Coordinates of C-alpha atoms (C1' of nucleotides) in Angstrom, one line a residue:
Chain O
M1 CA 14.7 19.6 14.8
A2 CA 14.5 17.0 16.9
E3 CA 15.3 13.5 15.0
M4 CA 13.0 11.2 13.6
K5 CA 12.0 8.6 16.7
F6 CA 9.3 6.6 15.2
Q7 CA 8.8 4.5 12.1
L8 CA 6.6 2.2 10.8
P9 CA 5.6 -1.3 13.1
R10 CA 6.1 -4.1 10.1
G11 CA 3.7 -4.5 7.7
T12 CA 1.8 -1.5 8.1
Q13 CA 1.4 1.1 5.5
D14 CA 0.4 4.5 5.7
I15 CA -1.6 5.7 2.7
Y16 CA -1.5 9.3 1.4
G17 CA -0.9 11.5 -1.0
E18 CA -2.2 10.4 -4.5
D19 CA -2.5 6.9 -3.4
V20 CA -5.6 7.7 -1.5
S21 CA -7.3 9.1 -4.5
L22 CA -6.4 5.6 -5.8
W23 CA -8.3 4.1 -2.7
Q24 CA -10.9 6.5 -2.8
K25 CA -12.6 5.6 -6.5
M26 CA -11.4 1.7 -5.8
E27 CA -14.3 2.4 -2.9
E28 CA -16.4 3.8 -5.2
I29 CA -16.6 1.4 -7.6
I30 CA -17.1 -1.0 -5.0
Y31 CA -20.7 0.6 -3.1
R32 CA -21.5 1.1 -6.8
Q33 CA -21.1 -2.2 -7.9
C34 CA -22.5 -3.8 -4.8
E35 CA -25.5 -1.4 -4.9
L36 CA -26.2 -3.0 -8.5
Y37 CA -25.9 -6.3 -7.4
G38 CA -28.1 -5.9 -4.0
Y39 CA -25.5 -6.2 -1.6
K40 CA -25.6 -4.3 1.5
E41 CA -22.8 -3.1 4.2
I42 CA -21.6 -4.8 6.9
R43 CA -19.2 -3.3 9.6
T44 CA -18.6 -5.5 12.1
P45 CA -15.8 -5.1 14.9
I46 CA -12.3 -4.8 14.3
F47 CA -11.8 -7.3 17.2
E48 CA -14.1 -10.2 18.0
H49 CA -13.5 -12.9 20.5
T50 CA -11.0 -15.1 19.4
E51 CA -12.9 -18.4 18.6
V52 CA -14.8 -16.7 16.3
F53 CA -12.1 -16.8 13.7
V54 CA -11.0 -20.7 15.0
G55 CA -12.6 -23.0 12.7
E56 CA -12.7 -27.0 14.4
N57 CA -10.3 -28.1 11.9
D58 CA -7.9 -24.8 10.9
S59 CA -4.5 -25.9 11.3
S60 CA -3.1 -24.4 13.6
D61 CA 0.1 -22.4 11.8
M62 CA -3.4 -19.8 11.1
V63 CA -4.1 -19.7 14.3
N64 CA -1.0 -19.3 16.6
K65 CA 1.2 -18.2 14.5
E66 CA -0.2 -16.1 12.2
M67 CA -3.4 -14.0 14.3
Y68 CA -3.1 -11.1 16.6
T69 CA -3.7 -12.9 19.6
F70 CA -4.4 -10.5 22.9
K71 CA -5.7 -11.3 26.0
D72 CA -8.1 -7.8 27.7
K73 CA -8.0 -6.4 31.0
S74 CA -10.8 -8.9 31.9
Q75 CA -8.6 -12.2 30.6
R76 CA -11.4 -12.1 27.6
D77 CA -9.7 -13.8 24.4
L78 CA -9.8 -11.5 21.5
S79 CA -8.5 -11.3 18.4
L80 CA -7.4 -8.8 15.5
R81 CA -9.9 -10.7 12.1
P82 CA -8.1 -12.1 9.9
E83 CA -10.7 -12.5 7.5
G84 CA -14.5 -11.1 6.9
T85 CA -16.3 -13.7 7.1
K86 CA -16.6 -15.4 10.0
G87 CA -17.7 -11.9 11.0
A88 CA -19.9 -11.7 9.1
I89 CA -21.4 -14.9 9.5
R90 CA -21.5 -14.4 13.1
A91 CA -23.2 -11.5 13.1
F92 CA -26.0 -13.0 10.6
V93 CA -26.8 -15.4 13.0
E94 CA -26.5 -13.0 16.1
H95 CA -28.8 -10.7 14.7
K96 CA -30.8 -13.3 13.3
M97 CA -31.2 -11.8 9.9
Y98 CA -31.9 -15.4 8.6
G99 CA -35.9 -14.1 9.3
N100 CA -35.2 -12.3 6.6
A101 CA -38.5 -13.0 4.1
D102 CA -35.7 -12.2 1.2
M103 CA -32.8 -15.2 1.3
P104 CA -30.1 -14.5 0.3
V105 CA -28.7 -12.1 2.6
K106 CA -26.8 -9.9 0.9
L107 CA -23.7 -8.7 3.0
F108 CA -19.8 -6.5 1.8
Y109 CA -17.4 -5.5 4.7
M110 CA -14.5 -4.0 3.4
G111 CA -11.8 -2.5 5.8
P112 CA -8.4 -3.5 7.5
M113 CA -7.3 -7.6 8.6
F114 CA -4.5 -8.6 10.9
R115 CA -2.1 -11.2 9.8
Y116 CA 0.6 -12.4 11.4
D117 CA 3.0 -13.2 8.5
R118 CA 6.4 -11.8 7.1
P119 CA 6.1 -8.6 4.6
G120 CA 6.5 -9.7 1.3
K121 CA 5.1 -8.2 -2.8
G122 CA 1.9 -6.5 -1.4
R123 CA 1.4 -8.5 1.7
Y124 CA 1.2 -6.1 5.3
R125 CA 0.2 -6.9 8.3
Q126 CA -3.0 -5.0 8.8
F127 CA -4.2 -4.8 4.8
N128 CA -7.0 -4.4 3.4
Q129 CA -10.4 -6.7 2.3
F130 CA -13.3 -6.2 0.2
G131 CA -15.5 -9.3 0.5
I132 CA -19.0 -10.1 -0.4
E133 CA -21.4 -13.3 1.6
A134 CA -24.8 -14.4 0.1
I135 CA -26.0 -16.4 3.1
G136 CA -29.0 -18.4 3.1
A137 CA -29.2 -20.0 -0.4
K138 CA -27.6 -22.7 -2.3
S139 CA -28.0 -22.2 -5.9
P140 CA -25.1 -22.5 -8.5
L141 CA -27.1 -19.6 -10.1
L142 CA -25.5 -17.6 -6.7
D143 CA -22.3 -18.8 -7.1
V144 CA -22.1 -17.8 -10.5
E145 CA -23.5 -13.8 -8.8
T146 CA -20.7 -13.5 -6.4
I147 CA -18.1 -14.8 -9.0
A148 CA -20.0 -12.0 -11.5
L149 CA -19.4 -9.2 -9.3
G150 CA -16.5 -9.9 -8.0
Y151 CA -15.3 -9.7 -12.2
A152 CA -17.2 -6.4 -12.6
I153 CA -15.2 -4.4 -9.9
V154 CA -12.2 -6.0 -11.2
K155 CA -12.9 -4.9 -14.4
A156 CA -14.0 -1.7 -13.5
M157 CA -10.6 -1.0 -12.0
G158 CA -9.5 -1.5 -15.3
I159 CA -8.0 -4.8 -14.3
D160 CA -8.6 -6.8 -17.9
N161 CA -6.4 -10.0 -17.9
V162 CA -8.1 -11.6 -15.2
V163 CA -9.1 -15.6 -15.6
I164 CA -11.2 -17.3 -13.0
L165 CA -10.1 -20.3 -11.8
I166 CA -12.6 -22.8 -10.6
N167 CA -13.5 -25.9 -9.4
S168 CA -15.9 -27.7 -7.8
L169 CA -14.9 -30.2 -4.6
G170 CA -18.8 -31.6 -4.1
D171 CA -20.7 -31.2 -1.5
D172 CA -20.1 -33.4 2.0
E173 CA -20.8 -37.1 0.3
S174 CA -18.8 -36.7 -2.7
R175 CA -15.8 -35.4 -0.8
A176 CA -16.0 -37.4 1.5
N177 CA -15.3 -40.3 -1.1
Y178 CA -12.7 -38.1 -2.8
T179 CA -11.1 -37.4 0.3
K180 CA -10.9 -41.7 1.2
A181 CA -9.9 -42.4 -2.7
L182 CA -6.9 -39.8 -2.6
K183 CA -5.4 -40.7 0.4
S184 CA -5.7 -44.2 -0.6
H185 CA -3.8 -43.5 -3.4
F186 CA -1.0 -42.0 -1.9
A187 CA -0.1 -44.2 0.8
P188 CA 2.1 -46.4 -1.3
Y189 CA 4.1 -43.2 -1.9
L190 CA 4.1 -41.1 1.1
K191 CA 7.7 -41.9 2.3
E192 CA 8.3 -40.4 -0.6
F193 CA 6.7 -36.5 -0.3
C194 CA 7.6 -33.6 1.7
S195 CA 7.4 -33.3 5.1
D196 CA 4.3 -31.0 4.4
C197 CA 2.4 -33.7 2.7
Q198 CA 3.2 -35.8 4.9
R199 CA 1.3 -33.8 8.4
R200 CA -1.1 -32.5 5.2
Y201 CA -2.2 -36.5 4.5
Q202 CA -3.1 -36.3 8.4
Q203 CA -4.7 -33.3 8.5
N204 CA -6.7 -32.7 5.4
P205 CA -5.3 -34.5 1.9
L206 CA -7.0 -32.4 -0.2
R207 CA -4.6 -29.7 0.8
M208 CA -1.6 -32.0 -0.3
L209 CA -2.7 -31.3 -4.2
D210 CA -1.3 -27.4 -4.1
C211 CA 2.1 -29.0 -2.8
K212 CA 4.3 -26.8 -5.4
I213 CA 7.5 -29.6 -4.1
D214 CA 5.3 -32.9 -5.3
K215 CA 3.8 -31.5 -8.1
G216 CA 6.1 -33.6 -10.4
H217 CA 6.0 -36.8 -8.2
Q218 CA 4.4 -39.1 -10.3
G219 CA 1.9 -39.8 -7.6
F220 CA 0.2 -36.6 -8.1
T221 CA 0.7 -37.2 -11.8
S222 CA -1.8 -40.2 -11.3
A223 CA -3.4 -38.7 -8.5
P224 CA -7.6 -39.1 -8.7
K225 CA -10.0 -35.7 -10.0
C226 CA -11.8 -34.5 -7.8
R227 CA -14.3 -34.3 -11.0
D228 CA -14.5 -38.0 -10.7
Y229 CA -16.0 -38.7 -7.8
L230 CA -18.9 -36.2 -7.8
N231 CA -22.3 -36.9 -7.2
E232 CA -24.7 -36.5 -9.8
E233 CA -26.2 -33.8 -7.8
S234 CA -22.6 -32.1 -7.3
K235 CA -21.9 -32.6 -11.3
A236 CA -25.2 -31.2 -12.1
Y237 CA -24.3 -28.0 -9.6
F238 CA -21.2 -27.4 -11.1
A239 CA -21.9 -28.0 -14.6
T240 CA -24.6 -25.6 -13.9
V241 CA -22.1 -22.7 -12.3
L242 CA -19.6 -23.5 -15.7
K243 CA -22.7 -23.2 -18.4
G244 CA -23.9 -19.8 -16.0
L245 CA -19.8 -17.8 -16.7
D246 CA -19.9 -19.4 -19.8
D247 CA -23.2 -17.0 -20.5
L248 CA -22.0 -14.3 -18.7
K249 CA -18.6 -15.1 -21.0
I250 CA -16.6 -14.7 -18.2
P251 CA -13.0 -16.1 -18.4
Y252 CA -12.5 -19.1 -16.5
K253 CA -10.1 -22.8 -16.5
V254 CA -11.0 -25.0 -14.5
D255 CA -8.5 -26.6 -12.6
D256 CA -8.6 -29.9 -10.5
S257 CA -6.0 -29.0 -8.3
L258 CA -7.0 -25.9 -6.7
V259 CA -9.2 -26.7 -3.3
R260 CA -8.2 -23.1 -1.6
G261 CA -6.9 -22.8 2.1
L262 CA -9.6 -23.4 4.4
D263 CA -11.6 -26.8 5.4
Y264 CA -15.4 -24.8 4.9
Y265 CA -16.1 -24.5 1.0
T266 CA -18.2 -27.6 -0.1
N267 CA -19.1 -27.5 -4.1
T268 CA -17.8 -24.3 -6.4
V269 CA -14.4 -23.1 -5.3
Y270 CA -12.8 -20.5 -7.4
E271 CA -10.0 -17.7 -7.7
A272 CA -9.9 -14.9 -9.3
V273 CA -5.7 -14.9 -11.1
P274 CA -4.1 -12.7 -13.5
K275 CA -3.6 -14.5 -16.9
D276 CA -0.2 -13.7 -17.9
D277 CA 1.0 -14.9 -13.8
D278 CA 2.4 -18.4 -13.3
G279 CA -0.3 -18.5 -10.5
Q280 CA 1.5 -17.4 -7.8
Q281 CA 0.9 -14.8 -4.7
A282 CA -1.1 -13.1 -7.4
T283 CA -4.8 -14.0 -6.4
V284 CA -7.2 -10.7 -6.9
F285 CA -10.2 -13.2 -5.2
A286 CA -11.3 -16.1 -3.5
G287 CA -13.6 -17.9 -2.3
G288 CA -16.5 -20.3 -2.9
Q289 CA -19.3 -22.1 -1.5
Y290 CA -20.3 -23.7 2.1
D291 CA -22.5 -25.6 3.6
G292 CA -22.1 -26.2 6.8
L293 CA -20.2 -22.9 7.5
V294 CA -23.3 -21.2 9.2
D295 CA -24.2 -24.1 11.3
T296 CA -21.1 -23.9 13.2
F297 CA -22.3 -20.6 13.8
G298 CA -25.3 -21.9 15.8
G299 CA -27.4 -20.7 12.2
G300 CA -29.0 -23.7 11.0
Q301 CA -28.2 -25.7 8.0
L302 CA -27.5 -22.2 6.0
S303 CA -25.6 -22.3 2.9
G304 CA -23.8 -19.8 1.6
V305 CA -21.3 -18.0 -0.8
G306 CA -18.6 -15.8 -0.8
F307 CA -15.0 -13.8 -1.9
G308 CA -12.5 -12.1 0.1
M309 CA -10.5 -9.5 -2.3
G310 CA -7.0 -8.2 -1.7
M311 CA -7.5 -4.2 -1.9
E312 CA -3.6 -3.7 -1.7
R313 CA -3.6 -6.5 -4.9
M314 CA -6.0 -4.6 -6.5
I315 CA -4.6 -1.3 -6.5
A316 CA -1.5 -3.1 -7.6
L317 CA -2.6 -4.1 -10.9
A318 CA -4.1 -0.6 -11.8
K319 CA -1.3 0.9 -11.1
E320 CA 0.6 -1.7 -12.8
Q321 CA -1.8 -1.6 -16.1
K322 CA -3.0 1.8 -15.6
G323 CA -5.7 1.2 -15.4
L324 CA -7.4 3.3 -12.9
V325 CA -7.3 7.2 -13.8
V326 CA -6.8 9.7 -10.8
E327 CA -7.5 13.1 -12.8
E328 CA -5.5 15.2 -11.1
E329 CA -6.0 18.0 -8.2
K330 CA -7.0 21.1 -9.9
I331 CA -8.3 24.0 -7.7
D332 CA -10.5 27.6 -8.8
V333 CA -8.5 30.1 -7.3
Y334 CA -5.1 31.1 -5.9
L335 CA -5.6 33.8 -3.8
I336 CA -2.8 35.6 -3.8
S337 CA -2.1 38.5 -0.9
L338 CA 0.5 41.0 -0.3
G339 CA 0.9 43.7 2.3
N340 CA -0.9 44.0 5.6
I341 CA -4.3 43.3 4.5
S342 CA -5.6 42.2 8.2
T343 CA -8.3 38.9 7.2
Y344 CA -9.1 39.9 3.9
G345 CA -7.4 37.1 2.1
A346 CA -9.6 34.6 4.5
K347 CA -13.0 36.3 4.0
I348 CA -12.6 36.2 0.6
I349 CA -11.6 32.5 0.6
E350 CA -14.5 31.4 2.1
L351 CA -16.8 33.5 0.5
L352 CA -15.8 31.6 -2.2
R353 CA -15.1 28.4 -0.8
S354 CA -19.2 28.3 0.6
N355 CA -20.3 29.4 -2.8
G356 CA -18.7 26.0 -4.2
I357 CA -15.1 27.2 -5.3
K358 CA -12.3 25.6 -4.8
A359 CA -9.7 28.0 -3.4
E360 CA -6.7 28.3 -1.6
M361 CA -4.8 31.1 -0.3
D362 CA -1.2 31.4 1.1
Y363 CA -0.7 31.1 4.8
Q364 CA 3.1 32.4 5.4
K365 CA 3.7 36.0 3.5
R366 CA 5.4 34.6 1.3
S367 CA 6.7 36.7 -2.1
L368 CA 4.7 37.4 -4.4
K369 CA 6.9 35.2 -6.6
A370 CA 6.0 32.4 -4.4
Q371 CA 2.6 32.4 -4.6
F372 CA 2.6 32.7 -8.3
K373 CA 5.0 29.7 -8.3
S374 CA 1.7 28.1 -5.7
A375 CA -0.8 29.0 -7.8
D376 CA 0.9 27.0 -11.0
R377 CA 1.8 24.0 -8.9
Y378 CA -2.1 24.3 -8.1
K379 CA -3.5 24.9 -11.5
A380 CA -5.2 27.7 -10.5
K381 CA -7.6 28.6 -13.4
V382 CA -7.9 32.2 -11.7
I383 CA -5.8 34.6 -9.3
I384 CA -6.9 36.8 -7.2
V385 CA -4.5 39.3 -6.1
A386 CA -5.0 41.7 -2.7
G387 CA -3.6 44.1 -1.1
E388 CA -3.1 46.7 0.4
N389 CA -5.3 49.0 -2.4
E390 CA -6.9 46.5 -3.2
Y391 CA -8.4 46.0 0.5
D392 CA -8.6 49.8 1.4
N393 CA -11.3 49.8 -1.6
N394 CA -12.6 46.9 -1.3
T395 CA -11.6 44.9 -4.5
V396 CA -9.8 42.5 -6.0
Q397 CA -7.3 42.1 -8.7
I398 CA -9.2 39.2 -10.9
K399 CA -6.5 37.0 -13.6
D400 CA -7.8 34.9 -15.6
T401 CA -4.5 32.2 -16.0
V402 CA -6.0 31.0 -19.4
D403 CA -6.3 34.5 -22.0
K404 CA -4.2 36.3 -18.9
T405 CA -6.5 39.7 -18.7
Q406 CA -6.8 41.0 -14.9
E407 CA -9.4 43.7 -14.5
N408 CA -10.5 44.9 -11.1
V409 CA -13.3 44.1 -9.1
R410 CA -15.4 45.0 -6.2
F411 CA -15.5 42.7 -3.0
E412 CA -19.4 42.3 -4.2
E413 CA -18.8 41.0 -7.3
I414 CA -16.0 38.4 -7.0
V415 CA -18.0 35.4 -7.2
D416 CA -20.1 36.3 -10.0
K417 CA -16.8 37.1 -12.0
V418 CA -15.1 34.3 -10.8
K419 CA -18.2 31.9 -11.9
S420 CA -18.1 33.3 -15.9
I421 CA -14.3 32.4 -15.7
I422 CA -13.9 28.8 -14.7
C423 CA -17.6 27.5 -16.3
Chain T
rG1 C1' 9.5 -19.1 9.8
rU2 C1' 14.4 -19.5 6.2
rG3 C1' 18.3 -17.4 3.1
rG4 C1' 20.1 -13.4 0.1
rU5 C1' 20.2 -7.8 -0.8
rU6 C1' 19.6 -3.0 1.0
rG7 C1' 19.0 1.7 4.7
rU8 C1' 22.8 8.8 2.4
rG9 C1' 18.4 15.6 2.9
rG10 C1' 11.5 16.6 1.1
rU11 C1' 12.8 13.3 -4.1
rG12 C1' 16.6 10.6 -7.0
rA13 C1' 20.9 9.2 -5.9
rA14 C1' 27.4 9.9 -5.5
rG15 C1' 31.2 8.5 -1.7
rU16 C1' 37.4 4.9 -4.8
rU17 C1' 42.3 0.3 0.1
rG18 C1' 38.6 4.3 6.8
rG19 C1' 41.4 10.5 6.1
rU20 C1' 39.4 15.9 8.3
rU21 C1' 34.5 20.6 3.8
rA22 C1' 29.3 14.4 2.4
rA23 C1' 29.9 15.1 -5.2
rC24 C1' 25.5 16.4 -9.0
rA25 C1' 20.5 16.9 -10.4
rC26 C1' 15.5 17.5 -9.2
rU27 C1' 12.3 19.9 -5.7
rC28 C1' 12.2 24.4 -1.9
rU29 C1' 13.2 29.1 0.2
rG30 C1' 15.6 34.3 -0.7
rG31 C1' 17.0 37.8 -4.4
rA32 C1' 18.5 40.0 -9.7
rU33 C1' 12.2 41.7 -10.4
rU34 C1' 10.3 46.1 -3.4
rG35 C1' 2.3 44.4 -7.2
rU36 C1' 2.1 39.9 -11.8
rG37 C1' 4.4 34.0 -12.0
rG38 C1' 6.4 30.0 -16.0
rC39 C1' 12.2 30.9 -18.6
rU40 C1' 17.6 33.0 -17.2
rC41 C1' 21.3 33.9 -13.4
rC42 C1' 22.8 34.6 -8.7
rA43 C1' 22.8 32.6 -2.8
rG44 C1' 20.5 29.1 0.6
rC45 C1' 18.8 25.2 2.4
rA46 C1' 21.9 17.3 5.9
rU47 C1' 26.4 20.0 12.7
rU48 C1' 25.8 14.2 9.8
rC49 C1' 24.6 9.0 6.4
rG50 C1' 18.0 4.1 9.8
rC51 C1' 18.6 3.5 15.1
rG52 C1' 22.5 1.7 19.5
rG53 C1' 26.9 0.2 20.6
rG54 C1' 32.6 -1.6 19.2
rU55 C1' 37.3 -1.5 16.1
rU56 C1' 41.2 3.0 15.2
rC57 C1' 44.3 8.8 16.8
rG58 C1' 40.9 8.9 12.8
rA59 C1' 34.0 5.7 10.5
rG60 C1' 29.1 6.7 5.7
rU61 C1' 33.3 3.3 4.7
rC62 C1' 35.5 -2.3 9.2
rC63 C1' 32.5 -5.4 13.3
rC64 C1' 28.7 -7.2 16.2
rG65 C1' 23.3 -6.1 17.4
rU66 C1' 18.9 -3.9 16.4
rC67 C1' 14.7 -1.6 13.6
rA68 C1' 12.6 -1.5 8.8
rA69 C1' 12.0 -2.4 3.7
rU70 C1' 13.1 -5.7 -0.8
rC71 C1' 13.5 -10.3 -2.9
rA72 C1' 13.1 -16.0 -3.5
rC73 C1' 10.9 -19.7 -0.3
rC74 C1' 7.1 -21.2 3.4
rC75 C1' 2.4 -20.0 4.7
rC76 C1' -1.8 -17.2 2.7
rA77 C1' -8.7 -19.0 6.6

RNA sequence: GUGGUUGUGGUGAAGUUGGUUAACACUCUGGAUUGUGGCUCCAGCAUUCGCGGGUUCGAGUCCCGUCAAUCACCCCA
């Protein structure tokens, strides 16, 4: 045997065997729930012009270090998509979906995303995200709907210890006021903060609230709360969101320090995390509302709301909680062939399959014993034995593996006989 | 990007201060049983220890590099 030459590139994975069943099950759940909630699938390209993903204020770390960016043969500057929202919005604007009479346009996407991160627990360079975007309307009820859909999927996956961390950044006006207040509050302590916080102070002071190093600093504990800077409209909006969650009995916790990574969020931001976790590395889905994003793509003043969900993490949680049960693989018929029977076995197998019966056979001329073992492994309900005698007489032996009876059956009656046993 | 740990057959793994045939278990293949399985018994399955180089009479064991995994940070659109 030649030696093995290749290994997976760092941060990628092969999904196969039993895991594939879990993924398929999750995908089914997602399709089903999206159908119920009225979200239609959109499939955007896996790469786009780099500018699609680069927002005006995105911190350079994300863009420079974590995107798979390349030039194609015509020197176009392209990037593998690091997330789903931007592509969906680009498509929304490009195809003028806002012409649709029914706003919002509700979309979902699912598929691989790429980030040049160092791989960690449940983190890959090619990973899979599912996400939704409701574009073209602004309503606290719509925010709640997105959370409800995410929560429904999580529950359908058998994960039931998830809580929604939620906060409101307020509209542009509120946000600007709060940012100003934060800056003046932090100014005197700035020298005592970590280098990251000093950088964030300039770029995006809201982000400082996420800092784990300076968390306990008195300057942090006494920092002004986002909530106190919401104007009346934003307050009412947020109150309605919370009431909506109450009504739907979705467990949530208002978290003043939740600001999310990106700058485009306004008003509602949320993050679904497992309850017993320390809130670290365990976000299941996260999203928020965005007033200005569509316009940066040239789509006008349309609001949107949506979330992204990490599918690898969902699978991991579902496995931990044994929520997703995949029924074991079973076949109806295993065909054992003996001696030289030409293509008789294949003919029988095809006959069964074309009649909707799951059937397998041996392809290696193995011993009778080995073939019986295979039949056991497949948990076949019926075993058919076809040897030279049967071939000559155009019959088979059909054995019921449950009551262990066996009888000689003519070729024409195989399907009826098998069906009578497995039904 | 930083630091730690790890890498032996299809799987789980043992491998003592470097010493010649790489333990054991499961699985698999064949046979006992030449056409009736699940039990039992017997036999077989790694020219080689992630990959590359070095030290040595001798390397799975030591050294360097590299690839990958994993954990804790950083980050997480």
